[in-house]
Amino acid sequence: MWRKLSIQLQLMTLMIAVTVTVALSSLAVAFWLDIEERKSLAIELTQTVKNALDHDLINGITHQDATLLANLKRRLQGFPKIDRVLVLSPTDNVIFNYQHSDEHYNDLVQKSTDKPRFSGEDLYIRYPLTDGQRQYGSVTFIVDIKSFATQFRQHLIFLVMALPIELLLAMILAWWISRSYNQPFTVLVEAMKRSDVANNRFKRVETEAQNEVGDLFDGYNHMIERIETTTRQIRFQSEHDALTGLYNRFYIENRLRQALTQESDKPHLLLCFDLDRFKLINDAAGYRAGDELLKMLAHSCQEQLPDKAVMARLGGDDFYVLLPDTEAETGLKQAENLRQLLADYRFTWEGSAYSVSATFGVVCFRAHDFTLDELVKATDSAFAEAKSRGRNQLHLYQPDEGYTENHQHQVQVAGWIKDALKATPGSHPSPGTARFELYAQAIKPLQTQTSQLGYEVLLRMHDDQGRLIAPDNFLPTAERYQLMTEVDIFVLNTYVDTVMQQPAHLDKLGLVHVNLSGSSLNHPDFQSNLKHLIQTRDFPWHKLELEVTETAAVDNFNQAVTFIEYCKSQGIGLALDDFGTGMSSFEYLKSLPFDVVKIDGSFVKDMHSDPTDHAVIRYIQEISALRHQKTVAEYVETEQDVRALTDIGVTYGQGYFLGKPKPLTDWF
């Protein structure tokens, strides 16, 4: 509770507590001093009375005259603060007993000593009666110390009256101090809130203080400068191609998304091209020559293009050029100029000259004409048409180009998927009927040796002629026709029922990854199906990892919290697939409950030639290790990949070098 209070409230509370403590302590000290003062006055009184009556007291003992003792009693009545006086013989026999009040006192003789003794609110003291040579006995006084008047009441009234004023002053002082000393923190918080992290713009702070506050502000400003510099470097590396300095696929796709979703209705052109004889140059002159050619062409093309053009290298010799806010006629002229520039280009390397040309696919589009995937497919279609006409060609995509044929093919594939879903797992469908088949690809540990098996379950489809169809050729259709949830249910049910019939294999199984589409994560049919399987199948659910792509996780995890918690309670893990392809990936890694992180194969593929990719893999591994997450590197194609990933600390590897996909039945 205390930590939830603001610094200002904490300081005010402490100041009030100190003030109250000081006030109560002052009252306690005043009370103690008052008691001590009363004790001192009581002792002085007894000494005064004893000195004044000393002669009469001795005569009272020696003569025991009634008149003398009566006179002594009258004199003692002049001292109302004295409650009792005893005159004792040397043998402690009471000779004279004076009592001012009716209060009863016990053990008077025993309590009285030569030194002052206080019992409750009474003073007991005994004085010897002597004439300097002989002791005639003793006199005992009992004095009520309450009867003495002091300044305590006035002090108490003053302290009580002063307490509210002291509290008020303490609150004002605490408020002023907290405001003064809390201001630097407030300034820093406001600076952080006003900083634009997405655009790498941070608010600086200033102060005239030359103490710790000044050091704090200087440290903050220095940290911000380092963050800005590092962020610019990282952003540049994440958005640019390391070889040519052009933008990369990530950046150009973001720009295309912006162009497709903007409010403006201005037209844009997207050019896609590659070099016609690049492989021959690579083979003849070597990769160094090919790299040098790419850098020279990138520089030449940028000089030819207008300033607003965005040119990116996708990989190899594949390039995109976005001409924003450009009419089709103007854009085609610029594309033709670029084609002509490359057609006339001559590349010389180590005394040999090479001719260069390029083939272009062009798409003219406006906002909301396509999704990004549809735009890329349209561009690929235009490029393929240009390639079909030979080298050094340019083709402009037409919206109705191949649409009817593609739509008919999509309908046909959707029909195959529905037929395959109807087939009973493990049965042999009749000829002319499509069917699914489960494959699996090995996932092998890189840091340990184990005899247990691990793999990812994959899906293949045989069309109505029995031909095998890769997932890329039918899963997009399943997504489009909203069949993915049924497909996911089919895969999970088929896999569980199949391996339950193989107890020996199940004993050897260490882990199994099953892919899951984003739509299934929130779909009630899939959720109820999984719960039914858990209730009716004796499957080791702790060995199951459900794989979800980064995009699906971001779009669906917040709505599937309850279902995710249920899966976790049953021991089912969650794996994040294709991690690292988005700039916000690390934010997702912190906020979403993943047990396994699968590093996208694009980083593994180029990690030996691109230090940035190698650093990204290491960074993903370090972050995952801090969060106690296991990692799986995809696209492990060589022994060199295995060694590098093992040195980094990656937990598992998956790729053709470690094992190609094969039918699930082959694993038995």
XYZ file of C-alpha atoms in Angstrom:
668
model
C 0.000 0.000 0.000
C 2.827 2.385 0.926
C 4.515 1.917 -2.453
C 1.325 2.858 -4.239
C 1.286 6.316 -2.646
C 2.818 9.218 -4.518
C 6.066 10.708 -3.239
C 4.145 13.815 -2.190
C 1.691 11.788 -0.070
C 4.509 9.708 1.387
C 6.436 12.826 2.417
C 3.337 14.504 3.896
C 2.519 11.337 5.852
C 6.063 11.128 7.201
C 6.062 14.809 8.189
C 2.738 14.444 10.013
C 3.982 11.298 11.758
C 7.161 13.093 12.861
C 5.180 16.113 14.071
C 2.758 13.963 16.080
C 5.659 11.966 17.512
C 7.494 15.135 18.539
C 4.301 16.564 20.108
C 3.584 13.381 22.050
C 7.223 13.177 23.115
C 7.032 16.787 24.300
C 3.935 15.944 26.338
C 5.691 12.942 27.840
C 8.768 15.025 28.721
C 6.593 17.779 30.190
C 4.726 15.244 32.297
C 7.973 13.710 33.517
C 9.442 17.126 34.348
C 6.246 18.025 36.223
C 6.530 14.884 38.353
C 10.184 15.578 39.050
C 9.391 19.159 40.012
C 6.656 18.015 42.418
C 9.022 15.486 43.958
C 11.645 18.159 44.453
C 9.136 20.561 46.029
C 7.887 17.807 48.367
C 11.412 17.018 49.554
C 12.178 20.697 50.090
C 8.937 21.074 52.075
C 9.791 18.190 54.417
C 13.278 19.543 54.955
C 11.867 22.986 55.749
C 9.270 21.649 58.182
C 11.790 19.387 59.859
C 14.255 22.241 60.303
C 11.484 24.518 61.618
C 10.147 21.946 64.101
C 13.342 20.193 64.957
C 13.583 21.534 68.531
C 9.891 20.943 69.282
C 10.059 17.432 67.923
C 12.980 16.527 70.216
C 11.149 17.995 73.197
C 8.053 16.020 72.246
C 10.112 12.794 72.390
C 11.941 13.575 75.592
C 9.084 15.087 77.609
C 5.987 13.674 75.853
C 4.048 16.622 77.189
C 0.417 16.750 75.932
C 0.431 20.529 75.664
C 3.651 20.474 73.729
C 2.359 17.806 71.346
C -0.940 19.685 70.825
C 1.007 22.811 69.969
C 3.096 20.757 67.530
C -0.095 19.492 65.883
C -1.421 23.043 65.427
C 1.816 24.103 63.789
C 1.723 21.126 61.404
C -1.802 22.100 60.344
C -0.232 25.122 58.740
C 1.300 22.774 56.188
C -1.747 21.265 54.379
C 0.416 19.499 51.792
C 1.763 17.181 54.506
C -0.644 14.262 54.933
C 0.994 12.403 57.830
C 3.758 12.881 60.365
C 5.072 10.203 62.722
C 7.490 10.894 65.524
C 9.263 7.683 66.491
C 11.417 6.705 69.420
C 14.797 5.123 68.842
C 13.014 1.762 69.042
C 10.491 2.900 66.364
C 7.634 3.236 68.820
C 5.149 5.869 67.722
C 5.254 8.822 70.111
C 3.382 11.319 68.008
C 0.979 10.662 65.073
C -0.297 13.533 63.001
C -2.804 12.885 60.140
C -4.027 15.738 57.962
C -6.387 13.695 55.756
C -8.496 10.594 56.221
C -6.478 8.613 53.709
C -5.228 5.321 55.093
C -1.555 4.479 54.805
C -0.034 1.062 55.389
C 3.456 0.132 56.461
C 4.451 3.710 57.132
C 7.491 2.839 59.164
C 8.746 0.233 56.708
C 8.263 2.494 53.660
C 10.035 5.464 55.235
C 13.808 5.582 54.805
C 16.514 8.154 55.183
C 16.360 8.650 51.404
C 13.226 9.948 49.641
C 10.947 7.124 48.511
C 7.964 7.575 46.254
C 5.037 5.192 46.291
C 2.376 6.138 43.779
C 1.735 9.852 44.318
C 3.130 9.995 47.900
C 6.569 10.805 49.271
C 7.852 8.790 52.234
C 10.941 10.159 54.021
C 12.446 9.778 57.505
C 14.762 12.278 59.178
C 16.805 11.521 62.379
C 16.211 13.828 65.332
C 19.582 14.775 66.933
C 21.084 17.668 68.819
C 24.493 17.058 67.340
C 25.612 14.578 69.979
C 22.712 12.264 70.604
C 19.897 10.803 68.464
C 16.524 11.029 70.174
C 14.529 9.207 67.510
C 13.210 10.055 64.049
C 10.399 11.817 62.247
C 8.596 10.418 59.146
C 6.795 12.626 56.650
C 4.211 11.560 54.080
C 3.531 14.223 51.468
C 0.976 14.155 48.609
C 2.965 15.424 45.623
C -0.271 16.111 43.680
C -0.992 19.033 45.988
C 1.926 21.066 44.650
C 1.094 23.639 42.004
C 3.285 23.696 38.843
C 3.156 25.116 35.326
C 2.235 21.747 33.816
C -1.404 22.589 33.130
C -0.391 25.758 31.272
C 2.227 23.795 29.331
C -0.312 21.079 28.488
C -2.865 23.601 27.226
C -0.205 25.271 25.107
C 1.000 21.967 23.616
C -2.548 20.823 22.809
C -3.383 24.160 21.198
C -0.115 24.171 19.280
C -0.530 20.632 17.881
C -3.077 21.513 15.105
C -0.933 24.469 14.088
C 2.147 22.263 14.013
C 0.300 19.680 11.887
C -0.863 22.360 9.476
C 2.627 23.800 9.196
C 4.038 20.281 8.701
C 1.559 19.575 5.894
C 2.359 22.890 4.203
C 6.080 22.295 4.567
C 5.774 18.709 3.306
C 3.673 19.845 0.343
C 6.213 22.532 -0.540
C 9.199 20.226 -0.125
C 7.556 17.379 -2.058
C 6.546 19.744 -4.849
C 10.062 21.120 -5.070
C 11.827 17.783 -4.954
C 9.216 15.921 -6.984
C 9.378 18.443 -9.821
C 12.421 16.852 -11.536
C 10.614 13.510 -11.664
C 7.485 15.206 -13.015
C 9.561 16.923 -15.705
C 11.134 13.588 -16.682
C 7.758 11.826 -16.797
C 6.278 14.571 -18.977
C 9.304 14.430 -21.265
C 8.842 10.661 -21.655
C 5.126 11.038 -22.359
C 5.740 13.715 -24.989
C 8.449 11.667 -26.713
C 7.489 10.070 -30.015
C 9.132 6.674 -29.783
C 7.723 5.430 -33.090
C 9.410 8.273 -34.970
C 12.511 8.351 -32.749
C 11.830 11.882 -31.500
C 12.492 12.427 -27.820
C 11.948 15.439 -25.578
C 15.058 16.886 -23.918
C 14.963 18.240 -20.357
C 16.763 21.268 -18.929
C 17.552 22.475 -15.418
C 19.715 25.067 -13.727
C 20.445 22.730 -10.823
C 24.077 21.712 -10.439
C 23.510 18.956 -7.886
C 22.135 15.409 -8.220
C 19.122 16.763 -10.152
C 21.473 18.212 -12.744
C 23.312 14.887 -12.967
C 19.954 13.091 -13.361
C 18.874 15.370 -16.222
C 22.274 15.148 -17.914
C 22.149 11.357 -17.634
C 18.641 11.261 -19.099
C 19.615 13.517 -22.029
C 22.733 11.448 -22.675
C 20.671 8.251 -22.592
C 18.175 9.741 -25.062
C 20.994 10.725 -27.421
C 22.348 7.179 -27.326
C 18.865 5.740 -27.869
C 18.256 8.035 -30.844
C 21.606 7.175 -32.393
C 21.204 3.443 -31.825
C 17.588 3.476 -33.005
C 18.566 5.294 -36.196
C 21.261 2.700 -36.825
C 18.958 -0.226 -36.098
C 16.135 1.274 -38.146
C 18.500 1.907 -41.041
C 19.749 -1.669 -40.872
C 16.211 -3.031 -40.589
C 14.986 -0.991 -43.549
C 17.967 -1.169 -45.889
C 19.726 -3.825 -47.888
C 23.235 -4.410 -46.556
C 24.777 -4.889 -50.012
C 23.298 -2.090 -52.135
C 22.129 0.400 -49.524
C 18.648 0.325 -51.088
C 15.535 -0.242 -49.036
C 14.666 -3.866 -48.258
C 11.492 -5.962 -48.511
C 10.282 -4.963 -45.047
C 10.411 -1.251 -45.832
C 8.883 -1.407 -49.300
C 6.010 -3.589 -48.045
C 5.266 -1.056 -45.309
C 5.217 1.733 -47.890
C 2.899 -0.317 -50.062
C 0.553 -0.883 -47.119
C 0.462 2.859 -46.521
C -0.275 3.526 -50.182
C -3.059 0.915 -50.183
C -4.751 2.320 -47.075
C -4.295 6.079 -47.473
C -7.249 8.422 -47.900
C -5.899 9.979 -51.100
C -7.200 8.645 -54.418
C -3.997 9.416 -56.322
C -2.628 6.608 -58.520
C 0.647 4.782 -57.856
C 2.861 2.472 -59.908
C 4.746 -0.556 -58.658
C 7.585 -1.915 -60.808
C 9.033 -5.372 -60.283
C 12.150 -6.364 -62.219
C 15.143 -8.648 -62.184
C 18.244 -8.967 -64.342
C 18.019 -11.318 -67.285
C 21.536 -12.768 -67.269
C 22.549 -12.268 -63.673
C 23.074 -15.987 -62.968
C 25.384 -16.280 -65.975
C 27.457 -13.342 -64.716
C 27.618 -14.901 -61.250
C 28.695 -18.241 -62.685
C 31.223 -16.740 -65.101
C 32.753 -13.960 -63.019
C 31.947 -15.072 -59.477
C 29.791 -13.778 -56.665
C 32.021 -10.787 -55.995
C 31.402 -9.609 -59.521
C 27.676 -10.177 -59.126
C 27.625 -8.167 -55.898
C 29.550 -5.320 -57.506
C 27.145 -5.312 -60.468
C 24.146 -5.071 -58.129
C 25.678 -2.117 -56.272
C 26.500 -0.282 -59.519
C 23.031 -0.884 -60.983
C 21.344 0.239 -57.785
C 23.273 3.522 -57.911
C 22.527 4.050 -61.618
C 18.822 3.323 -61.229
C 18.466 5.711 -58.299
C 20.016 8.495 -60.348
C 17.548 7.787 -63.156
C 14.437 7.705 -60.929
C 12.629 10.783 -59.551
C 13.310 11.812 -55.949
C 9.964 10.551 -54.664
C 10.557 7.034 -56.037
C 11.236 4.241 -53.538
C 13.564 1.501 -54.766
C 14.134 -1.725 -52.805
C 16.098 -4.917 -53.254
C 14.029 -7.948 -52.272
C 16.916 -10.398 -52.514
C 19.225 -11.733 -55.195
C 18.628 -9.646 -58.316
C 14.924 -8.943 -57.582
C 13.929 -5.296 -57.186
C 10.792 -3.258 -56.495
C 10.291 0.393 -57.408
C 7.319 2.321 -56.019
C 6.365 5.493 -57.886
C 3.887 7.206 -55.527
C 1.344 9.780 -56.725
C 2.176 9.030 -60.346
C -0.212 8.775 -63.288
C -0.011 5.600 -65.369
C 1.297 7.354 -68.475
C 4.067 9.152 -66.584
C 4.975 6.029 -64.623
C 5.204 3.881 -67.729
C 7.577 6.412 -69.322
C 9.808 6.261 -66.247
C 9.652 2.444 -66.271
C 10.579 2.422 -69.970
C 13.501 4.780 -69.311
C 14.704 2.448 -66.584
C 14.373 -0.576 -68.856
C 16.347 1.226 -71.562
C 19.043 2.243 -69.057
C 19.581 -1.370 -68.053
C 19.417 -2.623 -71.638
C 22.270 -0.273 -72.576
C 24.334 -1.095 -69.496
C 27.752 -2.716 -69.962
C 29.513 -4.277 -67.011
C 33.269 -4.879 -67.076
C 35.007 -7.155 -64.616
C 38.664 -8.244 -64.759
C 38.918 -7.460 -68.472
C 35.649 -9.113 -69.480
C 32.550 -7.147 -70.581
C 28.999 -8.305 -69.935
C 25.694 -7.090 -71.361
C 22.853 -6.503 -68.916
C 19.106 -6.201 -69.371
C 16.040 -6.513 -67.164
C 12.431 -7.677 -67.377
C 9.693 -5.546 -65.824
C 6.238 -6.204 -64.450
C 4.206 -3.040 -63.774
C 0.995 -2.541 -61.778
C -0.933 0.725 -61.625
C -3.126 0.945 -58.514
C -4.971 3.255 -56.150
C -5.740 2.978 -52.452
C -8.021 0.041 -51.575
C -7.724 -1.544 -55.044
C -5.821 -4.514 -53.607
C -4.661 -6.037 -50.359
C -0.883 -6.284 -50.098
C -0.946 -9.988 -50.993
C -3.180 -9.296 -53.983
C -0.908 -6.479 -55.138
C 2.147 -8.719 -54.901
C 0.348 -11.453 -56.851
C -0.713 -8.938 -59.504
C 2.889 -7.747 -59.782
C 4.146 -11.329 -60.060
C 1.521 -12.003 -62.728
C 2.649 -8.992 -64.797
C 6.288 -9.974 -64.327
C 5.606 -13.577 -65.363
C 3.816 -12.347 -68.484
C 6.818 -10.160 -69.372
C 9.192 -13.091 -68.821
C 7.112 -15.276 -71.082
C 7.789 -12.849 -73.920
C 11.568 -13.118 -73.591
C 14.242 -10.881 -72.122
C 14.288 -7.103 -71.826
C 10.469 -6.858 -71.732
C 7.938 -4.706 -69.865
C 4.335 -5.652 -69.216
C 1.544 -3.637 -67.562
C -0.904 -5.636 -65.477
C -4.572 -5.484 -66.505
C -7.130 -5.993 -63.705
C -9.129 -8.666 -65.542
C -6.025 -10.525 -66.628
C -6.440 -14.198 -65.723
C -9.108 -13.418 -63.108
C -11.726 -15.844 -64.395
C -9.255 -18.688 -64.733
C -7.807 -18.041 -61.263
C -11.281 -17.838 -59.717
C -12.294 -21.149 -61.271
C -9.116 -22.755 -59.957
C -9.833 -21.390 -56.466
C -13.331 -22.889 -56.562
C -11.908 -26.220 -57.686
C -9.311 -26.252 -54.879
C -12.014 -25.340 -52.344
C -13.995 -28.347 -53.552
C -10.995 -30.615 -53.061
C -10.546 -29.289 -49.522
C -14.188 -30.006 -48.667
C -13.896 -33.528 -50.078
C -10.713 -34.120 -48.098
C -12.396 -32.923 -44.890
C -15.209 -35.424 -45.382
C -12.838 -38.375 -45.717
C -12.462 -40.559 -42.635
C -8.883 -40.374 -41.273
C -6.930 -43.508 -42.141
C -9.447 -44.687 -44.733
C -8.840 -45.026 -48.481
C -11.185 -42.663 -50.332
C -12.663 -43.732 -53.609
C -10.834 -42.810 -56.828
C -11.448 -39.263 -58.008
C -11.747 -37.934 -54.445
C -9.220 -35.573 -52.854
C -7.709 -36.444 -49.490
C -5.369 -35.023 -46.864
C -2.175 -36.679 -45.661
C -0.199 -35.793 -42.539
C 3.540 -35.279 -42.894
C 6.082 -34.422 -40.188
C 9.477 -32.707 -40.210
C 12.065 -33.311 -37.515
C 12.803 -30.760 -34.791
C 16.136 -31.743 -33.251
C 17.856 -30.455 -30.095
C 21.106 -28.582 -30.686
C 22.348 -28.319 -27.110
C 21.735 -31.891 -25.883
C 21.645 -35.456 -27.128
C 18.393 -37.360 -26.713
C 16.703 -40.462 -28.027
C 13.290 -38.825 -27.931
C 11.592 -37.687 -31.106
C 10.438 -34.197 -31.961
C 8.707 -32.931 -35.076
C 6.255 -30.490 -36.595
C 3.055 -31.900 -38.101
C 2.544 -30.719 -41.693
C -0.417 -31.093 -44.029
C -0.391 -32.193 -47.660
C -3.342 -32.724 -50.010
C -3.839 -35.111 -52.883
C -6.166 -33.759 -55.574
C -8.834 -35.822 -57.322
C -6.145 -37.321 -59.576
C -3.955 -38.343 -56.647
C -1.362 -35.622 -57.308
C 0.324 -34.166 -54.208
C -0.392 -30.454 -53.635
C 1.888 -28.316 -51.449
C 0.283 -26.286 -48.622
C 1.019 -22.951 -50.351
C -1.301 -24.035 -53.151
C -4.364 -24.870 -51.046
C -4.118 -23.220 -47.601
C -4.649 -19.662 -48.949
C -7.839 -20.969 -50.586
C -8.913 -22.489 -47.267
C -8.364 -19.091 -45.636
C -10.338 -17.303 -48.337
C -13.277 -19.713 -48.066
C -13.135 -19.754 -44.227
C -12.291 -23.442 -44.023
C -9.152 -23.166 -41.879
C -10.863 -23.966 -38.588
C -12.210 -27.206 -40.049
C -8.753 -27.971 -41.435
C -7.123 -27.345 -38.035
C -9.683 -29.586 -36.304
C -9.060 -32.306 -38.897
C -5.277 -32.151 -38.437
C -5.411 -32.228 -34.637
C -8.003 -35.010 -34.441
C -6.293 -37.114 -37.095
C -2.880 -36.757 -35.493
C -4.052 -37.589 -31.968
C -6.132 -40.574 -33.073
C -3.299 -41.874 -35.263
C -0.494 -41.739 -32.682
C -2.765 -43.108 -29.944
C -2.659 -46.361 -31.912
C 1.171 -46.338 -31.751
C 2.063 -46.579 -28.023
C 5.735 -47.328 -28.705
C 6.017 -44.203 -30.838
C 4.136 -42.172 -28.234
C 6.634 -43.233 -25.554
C 9.544 -42.020 -27.703
C 7.813 -38.728 -28.539
C 9.355 -35.717 -26.808
C 7.496 -32.863 -28.470
C 5.121 -32.238 -31.353
C 4.260 -28.917 -32.953
C 0.863 -28.459 -34.617
C 0.151 -25.301 -36.618
C -2.925 -23.265 -35.822
C -4.500 -20.482 -37.866
C -5.458 -17.240 -36.181
C -9.151 -17.771 -36.884
C -9.154 -21.110 -35.042
C -7.743 -19.639 -31.866
C -10.996 -17.804 -31.127
C -13.374 -20.174 -32.895
C -15.784 -21.938 -30.472
C -15.805 -25.093 -32.624
C -12.047 -25.534 -32.357
C -12.042 -24.720 -28.646
C -14.817 -27.202 -27.855
C -13.150 -29.841 -30.062
C -9.838 -29.508 -28.205
C -11.575 -29.704 -24.818
C -13.432 -32.817 -25.986
C -10.156 -34.430 -27.071
C -8.564 -33.667 -23.712
C -11.507 -35.234 -21.882
C -11.717 -38.358 -24.048
C -8.135 -39.089 -25.174
C -5.301 -40.236 -22.938
C -2.744 -38.242 -24.912
C 0.307 -36.716 -23.175
C -0.843 -33.134 -23.710
C 2.302 -31.658 -22.164
C 4.156 -32.788 -25.306
C 1.940 -30.662 -27.569
C 2.913 -27.165 -28.752
C 0.333 -25.156 -30.717
C 2.119 -22.961 -33.277
C 0.647 -19.564 -34.098
C 2.166 -17.060 -36.503
C 3.106 -13.608 -35.243
C 0.307 -11.891 -37.161
C -2.297 -14.341 -35.888
C -1.038 -13.937 -32.322
C -1.283 -10.155 -32.376
C -4.733 -10.180 -33.945
C -6.293 -12.904 -31.801
C -4.519 -13.449 -28.466
C -6.243 -10.661 -26.562
C -9.637 -12.193 -27.373
C -8.537 -15.744 -26.508
C -7.143 -15.206 -23.005
C -9.519 -17.661 -21.306
C -8.865 -20.409 -23.859
C -5.102 -19.864 -23.645
C -5.241 -20.149 -19.864
C -7.180 -23.405 -20.250
C -4.516 -24.790 -22.614
C -1.799 -23.780 -20.169
C -3.622 -25.528 -17.331
C -3.577 -28.757 -19.370
C 0.160 -28.474 -20.022
C -0.259 -27.502 -23.689
C 2.458 -25.075 -24.817
C 2.316 -22.192 -27.264
C 4.892 -21.555 -29.969
C 5.360 -18.289 -31.858
C 6.061 -19.096 -35.521
C 8.031 -16.969 -38.028
C 9.335 -14.727 -35.252
C 11.423 -11.706 -36.226
C 9.659 -10.694 -39.439
C 8.018 -7.652 -37.834
C 9.624 -4.623 -36.179
C 7.332 -4.958 -33.151
C 8.157 -8.629 -32.638
C 10.032 -8.095 -29.391
C 7.062 -6.216 -27.927
C 4.889 -9.264 -28.711
C 7.520 -11.538 -27.186
C 7.282 -9.620 -23.886
C 3.515 -9.444 -23.719
C 2.292 -12.790 -25.095
C 2.543 -16.121 -23.196
C 4.775 -18.170 -25.498
C 6.816 -21.183 -24.416
C 8.695 -21.640 -27.716
C 9.929 -19.046 -30.214
C 10.574 -20.175 -33.810
C 13.162 -17.928 -35.453
C 12.164 -17.081 -39.005
C 14.252 -18.927 -41.581
C 15.124 -15.745 -43.478
C 17.610 -14.872 -40.726
C 19.165 -18.342 -40.687
C 19.465 -18.399 -44.454
C 21.694 -15.306 -44.639
C 23.334 -15.310 -41.185
C 26.768 -16.315 -42.552
C 26.856 -13.471 -45.100
C 24.894 -10.817 -43.210
C 26.187 -9.896 -39.720
C 22.863 -8.205 -38.979
C 20.944 -11.481 -39.375
C 23.474 -13.252 -37.147
C 23.083 -10.532 -34.508
C 19.287 -10.724 -34.712
C 19.362 -14.496 -34.081
C 21.656 -14.017 -31.087
C 19.443 -11.247 -29.737
C 16.289 -13.372 -30.095
C 18.036 -16.245 -28.284
C 19.191 -13.991 -25.423
C 15.764 -12.425 -24.942
C 14.067 -15.834 -25.067
C 16.535 -17.271 -22.551
C 15.785 -14.423 -20.152
C 12.079 -15.289 -20.427
C 12.809 -19.043 -20.043
C 11.533 -19.707 -23.567
C 12.937 -22.375 -25.873
C 13.953 -21.451 -29.417
C 13.676 -23.275 -32.748
C 15.668 -22.114 -35.778
C 14.020 -22.832 -39.138
C 15.693 -23.406 -42.524
C 18.730 -25.244 -41.125
C 20.260 -26.332 -44.419
C 23.978 -26.976 -43.718
C 26.325 -28.288 -41.061
C 27.704 -24.744 -40.843
C 24.209 -23.585 -39.850
C 24.082 -26.205 -37.090
C 27.463 -25.175 -35.656
C 26.625 -21.480 -35.686
C 23.192 -21.951 -34.113
C 24.600 -24.312 -31.481
C 27.257 -21.741 -30.542
C 24.587 -19.043 -30.197
C 22.612 -21.279 -27.826
C 19.501 -21.994 -29.929
C 17.571 -24.893 -28.361
C 16.300 -26.739 -31.473
C 16.889 -26.766 -35.211
C 14.530 -27.590 -38.077
C 15.424 -27.826 -41.746
C 16.373 -30.085 -44.626
C 19.850 -30.765 -43.188
C 18.275 -32.196 -40.031
C 15.421 -33.948 -41.796
C 13.075 -33.436 -44.727
C 9.308 -33.664 -44.298
C 8.040 -37.208 -44.652
C 4.690 -38.950 -44.174
C 3.737 -39.318 -40.534
C 3.393 -43.094 -40.965
C 7.102 -43.290 -41.847
C 7.909 -42.102 -38.332
C 6.321 -45.270 -36.932
